[in-house]
mmCIF file of C-alpha atoms in Angstrom:
data_model
loop_
_atom_site.group_PDB
_atom_site.id
_atom_site.type_symbol
_atom_site.label_atom_id
_atom_site.label_comp_id
_atom_site.label_asym_id
_atom_site.label_seq_id
_atom_site.Cartn_x
_atom_site.Cartn_y
_atom_site.Cartn_z
ATOM 1 C CA MET A 1 0.000 0.000 0.000
ATOM 2 C CA ILE A 2 2.829 2.419 0.915
ATOM 3 C CA ARG A 3 4.636 1.618 -2.326
ATOM 4 C CA THR A 4 1.463 2.196 -4.327
ATOM 5 C CA LYS A 5 0.868 5.598 -2.678
ATOM 6 C CA LEU A 6 4.484 6.588 -3.256
ATOM 7 C CA PHE A 7 4.258 5.583 -6.899
ATOM 8 C CA LEU A 8 1.042 7.591 -7.401
ATOM 9 C CA ALA A 9 2.566 10.641 -5.698
ATOM 10 C CA LEU A 10 5.629 10.520 -7.929
ATOM 11 C CA ALA A 11 3.448 10.035 -11.001
ATOM 12 C CA ALA A 12 1.344 13.057 -10.072
ATOM 13 C CA ALA A 13 4.471 15.157 -9.541
ATOM 14 C CA ILE A 14 5.776 14.269 -12.997
ATOM 15 C CA LEU A 15 2.419 14.970 -14.636
ATOM 16 C CA ILE A 16 2.149 18.349 -12.897
ATOM 17 C CA THR A 17 5.600 19.183 -14.229
ATOM 18 C CA ILE A 18 4.491 18.210 -17.733
ATOM 19 C CA CYS A 19 1.115 20.010 -17.552
ATOM 20 C CA PRO A 20 1.303 22.872 -15.038
ATOM 21 C CA VAL A 21 -1.976 23.757 -13.349
ATOM 22 C CA GLY A 22 -3.814 26.541 -15.197
ATOM 23 C CA ALA A 23 -1.832 26.171 -18.428
ATOM 24 C CA VAL A 24 -4.984 25.638 -20.504
ATOM 25 C CA GLN A 25 -7.533 27.625 -18.519
ATOM 26 C CA ALA A 26 -9.602 30.070 -20.584
ATOM 27 C CA ALA A 27 -8.853 33.748 -20.052
ATOM 28 C CA GLN A 28 -9.012 37.014 -21.937
ATOM 29 C CA LEU A 29 -6.554 36.942 -24.819
ATOM 30 C CA THR A 30 -4.246 39.840 -25.662
ATOM 31 C CA VAL A 31 -4.467 41.198 -29.200
ATOM 32 C CA SER A 32 -0.989 42.154 -30.466
ATOM 33 C CA SER A 33 -2.308 44.161 -33.443
ATOM 34 C CA TYR A 34 -5.291 44.539 -35.720
ATOM 35 C CA ASP A 35 -5.531 45.520 -39.385
ATOM 36 C CA MET A 36 -8.468 47.345 -40.998
ATOM 37 C CA TYR A 37 -9.633 50.318 -43.037
ATOM 38 C CA ASN A 38 -10.071 53.354 -40.811
ATOM 39 C CA GLY A 39 -13.414 54.854 -39.842
ATOM 40 C CA GLY A 40 -14.600 58.309 -40.839
ATOM 41 C CA THR A 41 -16.026 61.561 -39.561
ATOM 42 C CA GLY A 42 -19.463 63.092 -39.356
ATOM 43 C CA SER A 43 -20.573 65.399 -36.593
ATOM 44 C CA TYR A 44 -17.614 64.009 -34.613
ATOM 45 C CA ASN A 45 -14.400 62.095 -35.258
ATOM 46 C CA TYR A 46 -15.090 58.354 -35.566
ATOM 47 C CA ARG A 47 -11.650 57.434 -36.867
ATOM 48 C CA ASP A 48 -9.375 55.190 -34.793
ATOM 49 C CA PHE A 49 -7.234 58.211 -33.876
ATOM 50 C CA THR A 50 -5.359 56.471 -31.023
ATOM 51 C CA TYR A 51 -3.916 53.932 -33.482
ATOM 52 C CA PRO A 52 -0.095 54.355 -33.786
ATOM 53 C CA SER A 53 -0.052 55.225 -37.487
ATOM 54 C CA ALA A 54 0.324 58.294 -39.675
ATOM 55 C CA ASN A 55 -3.037 57.269 -41.150
ATOM 56 C CA ALA A 56 -4.841 57.215 -37.803
ATOM 57 C CA ASP A 57 -6.642 60.458 -38.638
ATOM 58 C CA VAL A 58 -7.264 59.737 -42.319
ATOM 59 C CA THR A 59 -10.732 58.532 -43.301
ATOM 60 C CA GLY A 60 -10.708 55.101 -44.936
ATOM 61 C CA ALA A 61 -6.909 54.701 -44.729
ATOM 62 C CA TYR A 62 -5.515 51.209 -44.187
ATOM 63 C CA LEU A 63 -4.218 50.642 -40.649
ATOM 64 C CA SER A 64 -1.809 47.800 -39.898
ATOM 65 C CA GLY A 65 0.606 46.677 -37.192
ATOM 66 C CA GLY A 66 -0.862 48.440 -34.156
ATOM 67 C CA THR A 67 -3.824 48.660 -31.823
ATOM 68 C CA GLY A 68 -6.190 51.476 -30.915
ATOM 69 C CA LYS A 69 -9.671 52.131 -29.597
ATOM 70 C CA LEU A 70 -11.034 48.665 -30.372
ATOM 71 C CA THR A 71 -8.773 46.874 -27.860
ATOM 72 C CA ASP A 72 -7.950 49.555 -25.289
ATOM 73 C CA GLY A 73 -10.115 48.008 -22.557
ATOM 74 C CA VAL A 74 -12.674 50.836 -22.690
ATOM 75 C CA SER A 75 -16.236 49.713 -23.396
ATOM 76 C CA PRO A 76 -18.291 52.824 -24.288
ATOM 77 C CA ALA A 77 -20.971 53.482 -21.704
ATOM 78 C CA SER A 78 -22.856 55.988 -23.869
ATOM 79 C CA SER A 79 -23.872 56.358 -27.489
ATOM 80 C CA TRP A 80 -21.730 58.067 -30.104
ATOM 81 C CA TYR A 81 -23.400 61.503 -29.888
ATOM 82 C CA GLN A 82 -22.880 61.841 -26.120
ATOM 83 C CA TYR A 83 -19.074 62.144 -26.237
ATOM 84 C CA GLY A 84 -18.282 65.033 -28.554
ATOM 85 C CA TRP A 85 -15.410 65.181 -31.019
ATOM 86 C CA TYR A 86 -13.134 62.587 -29.383
ATOM 87 C CA THR A 87 -15.556 59.695 -29.168
ATOM 88 C CA PRO A 88 -14.343 56.207 -28.133
ATOM 89 C CA TRP A 89 -16.388 54.698 -30.961
ATOM 90 C CA VAL A 90 -14.915 53.757 -34.335
ATOM 91 C CA GLY A 91 -17.545 54.431 -36.968
ATOM 92 C CA TRP A 92 -17.764 53.539 -40.640
ATOM 93 C CA ASP A 93 -19.908 55.408 -43.149
ATOM 94 C CA SER A 94 -21.189 53.021 -45.819
ATOM 95 C CA ASP A 95 -20.719 55.817 -48.396
ATOM 96 C CA GLN A 96 -17.021 56.330 -47.635
ATOM 97 C CA SER A 97 -14.280 54.474 -49.469
ATOM 98 C CA ASN A 98 -13.828 51.029 -47.847
ATOM 99 C CA GLY A 99 -16.509 51.936 -45.291
ATOM 100 C CA ALA A 100 -19.208 49.384 -46.064
ATOM 101 C CA ASN A 101 -19.226 46.157 -44.006
ATOM 102 C CA PRO A 102 -15.833 46.737 -42.332
ATOM 103 C CA LYS A 103 -13.595 43.698 -41.786
ATOM 104 C CA ILE A 104 -10.958 43.672 -39.054
ATOM 105 C CA THR A 105 -8.132 41.133 -38.773
ATOM 106 C CA PHE A 106 -7.068 40.634 -35.156
ATOM 107 C CA ASN A 107 -3.583 39.215 -34.618
ATOM 108 C CA PHE A 108 -2.043 37.401 -31.620
ATOM 109 C CA ASP A 109 1.601 36.862 -30.667
ATOM 110 C CA ASN A 110 1.217 33.092 -30.850
ATOM 111 C CA THR A 111 -1.307 30.412 -31.690
ATOM 112 C CA VAL A 112 -4.452 30.638 -29.573
ATOM 113 C CA ASN A 113 -7.748 28.820 -29.247
ATOM 114 C CA ILE A 114 -10.621 31.325 -29.199
ATOM 115 C CA SER A 115 -13.692 30.156 -27.293
ATOM 116 C CA SER A 116 -15.704 33.384 -27.343
ATOM 117 C CA VAL A 117 -15.733 36.906 -28.775
ATOM 118 C CA THR A 118 -17.522 39.931 -27.313
ATOM 119 C CA VAL A 119 -18.264 42.997 -29.448
ATOM 120 C CA TRP A 120 -19.621 46.363 -28.331
ATOM 121 C CA VAL A 121 -21.849 48.072 -30.899
ATOM 122 C CA ASP A 122 -24.028 51.175 -30.744
ATOM 123 C CA ASN A 123 -27.770 51.174 -31.343
ATOM 124 C CA THR A 124 -29.509 54.543 -31.665
ATOM 125 C CA ILE A 125 -32.317 53.074 -33.786
ATOM 126 C CA GLY A 126 -31.411 55.136 -36.805
ATOM 127 C CA TYR A 127 -30.641 58.413 -35.023
ATOM 128 C CA GLY A 128 -27.800 59.969 -36.995
ATOM 129 C CA GLY A 129 -27.941 56.995 -39.330
ATOM 130 C CA VAL A 130 -26.596 54.581 -36.664
ATOM 131 C CA TYR A 131 -28.083 51.160 -36.013
ATOM 132 C CA LEU A 132 -27.025 47.662 -34.996
ATOM 133 C CA PRO A 133 -25.177 45.537 -37.545
ATOM 134 C CA SER A 134 -27.372 42.955 -39.233
ATOM 135 C CA SER A 135 -24.772 40.270 -38.545
ATOM 136 C CA VAL A 136 -21.201 39.639 -37.457
ATOM 137 C CA SER A 137 -18.879 37.164 -39.172
ATOM 138 C CA ILE A 138 -16.199 35.591 -36.957
ATOM 139 C CA GLY A 139 -13.621 33.372 -38.597
ATOM 140 C CA GLY A 140 -15.871 33.052 -41.664
ATOM 141 C CA VAL A 141 -18.998 32.016 -39.728
ATOM 142 C CA ASN A 142 -21.879 34.502 -39.834
ATOM 143 C CA TYR A 143 -23.984 35.275 -36.732
ATOM 144 C CA VAL A 144 -27.245 37.171 -37.220
ATOM 145 C CA ILE A 145 -28.124 40.019 -34.843
ATOM 146 C CA ALA A 146 -31.834 40.592 -34.404
ATOM 147 C CA PRO A 147 -33.086 44.204 -34.766
ATOM 148 C CA ASP A 148 -33.869 45.909 -31.457
ATOM 149 C CA ASN A 149 -36.160 48.920 -31.606
ATOM 150 C CA SER A 150 -36.821 49.014 -27.874
ATOM 151 C CA ASN A 151 -33.442 49.967 -26.411
ATOM 152 C CA PRO A 152 -31.461 52.826 -28.027
ATOM 153 C CA ASN A 153 -28.226 52.205 -26.133
ATOM 154 C CA PRO A 154 -24.850 50.530 -26.600
ATOM 155 C CA ARG A 155 -24.780 46.834 -25.930
ATOM 156 C CA ALA A 156 -22.369 43.915 -25.950
ATOM 157 C CA TYR A 157 -22.924 40.702 -27.876
ATOM 158 C CA THR A 158 -20.961 37.600 -26.885
ATOM 159 C CA PHE A 159 -20.528 34.737 -29.342
ATOM 160 C CA SER A 160 -19.522 31.556 -27.505
ATOM 161 C CA GLY A 161 -18.504 27.987 -28.330
ATOM 162 C CA LEU A 162 -16.322 29.107 -31.237
ATOM 163 C CA ASN A 163 -13.251 26.816 -30.977
ATOM 164 C CA ILE A 164 -11.166 28.871 -33.444
ATOM 165 C CA THR A 165 -7.449 28.038 -33.498
ATOM 166 C CA GLY A 166 -4.809 30.222 -35.122
ATOM 167 C CA ASP A 167 -2.680 33.324 -34.692
ATOM 168 C CA SER A 168 -5.249 35.653 -36.283
ATOM 169 C CA VAL A 169 -8.995 35.867 -36.884
ATOM 170 C CA ASP A 170 -11.217 38.011 -39.115
ATOM 171 C CA VAL A 171 -14.229 39.787 -37.622
ATOM 172 C CA GLN A 172 -16.547 41.484 -40.111
ATOM 173 C CA PHE A 173 -19.554 43.686 -39.368
ATOM 174 C CA PHE A 174 -22.418 43.872 -41.851
ATOM 175 C CA GLN A 175 -24.495 47.027 -41.955
ATOM 176 C CA SER A 176 -28.253 46.743 -41.727
ATOM 177 C CA GLY A 177 -29.091 49.289 -44.390
ATOM 178 C CA TYR A 178 -28.343 52.367 -42.306
ATOM 179 C CA GLN A 179 -25.485 54.704 -43.138
ATOM 180 C CA TRP A 180 -23.330 54.296 -40.037
ATOM 181 C CA LEU A 181 -21.961 51.405 -37.996
ATOM 182 C CA MET A 182 -20.276 52.043 -34.627
ATOM 183 C CA VAL A 183 -17.961 49.558 -32.864
ATOM 184 C CA GLY A 184 -16.571 50.362 -29.412
ATOM 185 C CA GLU A 185 -14.579 47.361 -28.174
ATOM 186 C CA VAL A 186 -13.763 43.770 -29.194
ATOM 187 C CA THR A 187 -12.462 41.196 -26.707
ATOM 188 C CA PHE A 188 -11.466 37.544 -27.044
ATOM 189 C CA ASN A 189 -11.521 34.724 -24.509
ATOM 190 C CA GLY A 190 -9.712 31.434 -24.865
ATOM 191 C CA ALA A 191 -6.371 29.809 -24.183
ATOM 192 C CA SER A 192 -2.914 29.621 -25.632
ATOM 193 C CA ALA A 193 -2.521 26.589 -27.871
ATOM 194 C CA VAL A 194 1.274 26.680 -27.610
ATOM 195 C CA PRO A 195 2.937 24.167 -25.211
ATOM 196 C CA ILE A 196 4.705 25.771 -22.248
ATOM 197 C CA PRO A 197 8.496 25.825 -22.932
ATOM 198 C CA GLY A 198 10.217 22.697 -21.720
ATOM 199 C CA THR A 199 7.091 20.602 -21.271
ATOM 200 C CA LEU A 200 7.566 18.639 -24.474
ATOM 201 C CA PHE A 201 11.171 17.952 -23.480
ATOM 202 C CA LEU A 202 10.020 16.688 -20.083
ATOM 203 C CA PHE A 203 7.247 14.529 -21.463
ATOM 204 C CA SER A 204 9.301 11.584 -22.793
ATOM 205 C CA PRO A 205 11.706 11.349 -19.820
ATOM 206 C CA GLY A 206 8.713 11.632 -17.494
ATOM 207 C CA LEU A 207 6.995 8.635 -19.066
ATOM 208 C CA ALA A 208 10.237 6.689 -19.009
ATOM 209 C CA GLY A 209 10.638 7.499 -15.304
ATOM 210 C CA LEU A 210 7.130 6.265 -14.590
ATOM 211 C CA ALA A 211 7.884 2.989 -16.325
ATOM 212 C CA ILE A 212 11.062 2.468 -14.245
ATOM 213 C CA LEU A 213 9.266 3.301 -10.998
ATOM 214 C CA ARG A 214 6.475 0.907 -11.782
ATOM 215 C CA LYS A 215 8.950 -1.939 -12.298
ATOM 216 C CA ARG A 216 10.696 -1.181 -9.003
ATOM 217 C CA PHE A 217 7.489 -1.150 -6.984
ATOM 218 C CA LYS A 218 6.090 -4.396 -8.389
#
């Protein structure tokens, strides 16, 4: 009995070394950069002007290699017209160049498994030409958003059970026939799909050690 307990304890220790606790737990993922065509201006500035690019204040310009308002951790609490010129929303005018149905490519530093995506969008039921998107495509799969004429406020939509693996993912917003689409924040939950350094090296010797221990305790 003592030998069996000792063997199990040693086996558990080796397995914990191979697969550290919490290594695959889902958590919010960090976006390293995102690429897209910039928003525009209307009554206020809806461009992604915090993006580290010379094009950050150019309507419809292509942005690449940085991050800005969409991943800054600020989820807009109010609609676009309540902020003034420096609004936290990024807005696309369907009439501007590259403004219709904007697609954003989000990049990660390594391979990840995305389990859910949350997007903040504005809904002023047509006021100023702003309304909810008709759908959102995530990794090529389209998710329909039902019209909501009862609540003219920002809201978050979470799309779960995705199981998307890669180092980047496309998120595209489809306009519902209104002129403007406003996006405030996009967050990703999931886990790194990359083995922790050294664990693969430990795996084979660990199994070999278990085999030797088992022989000794027989």
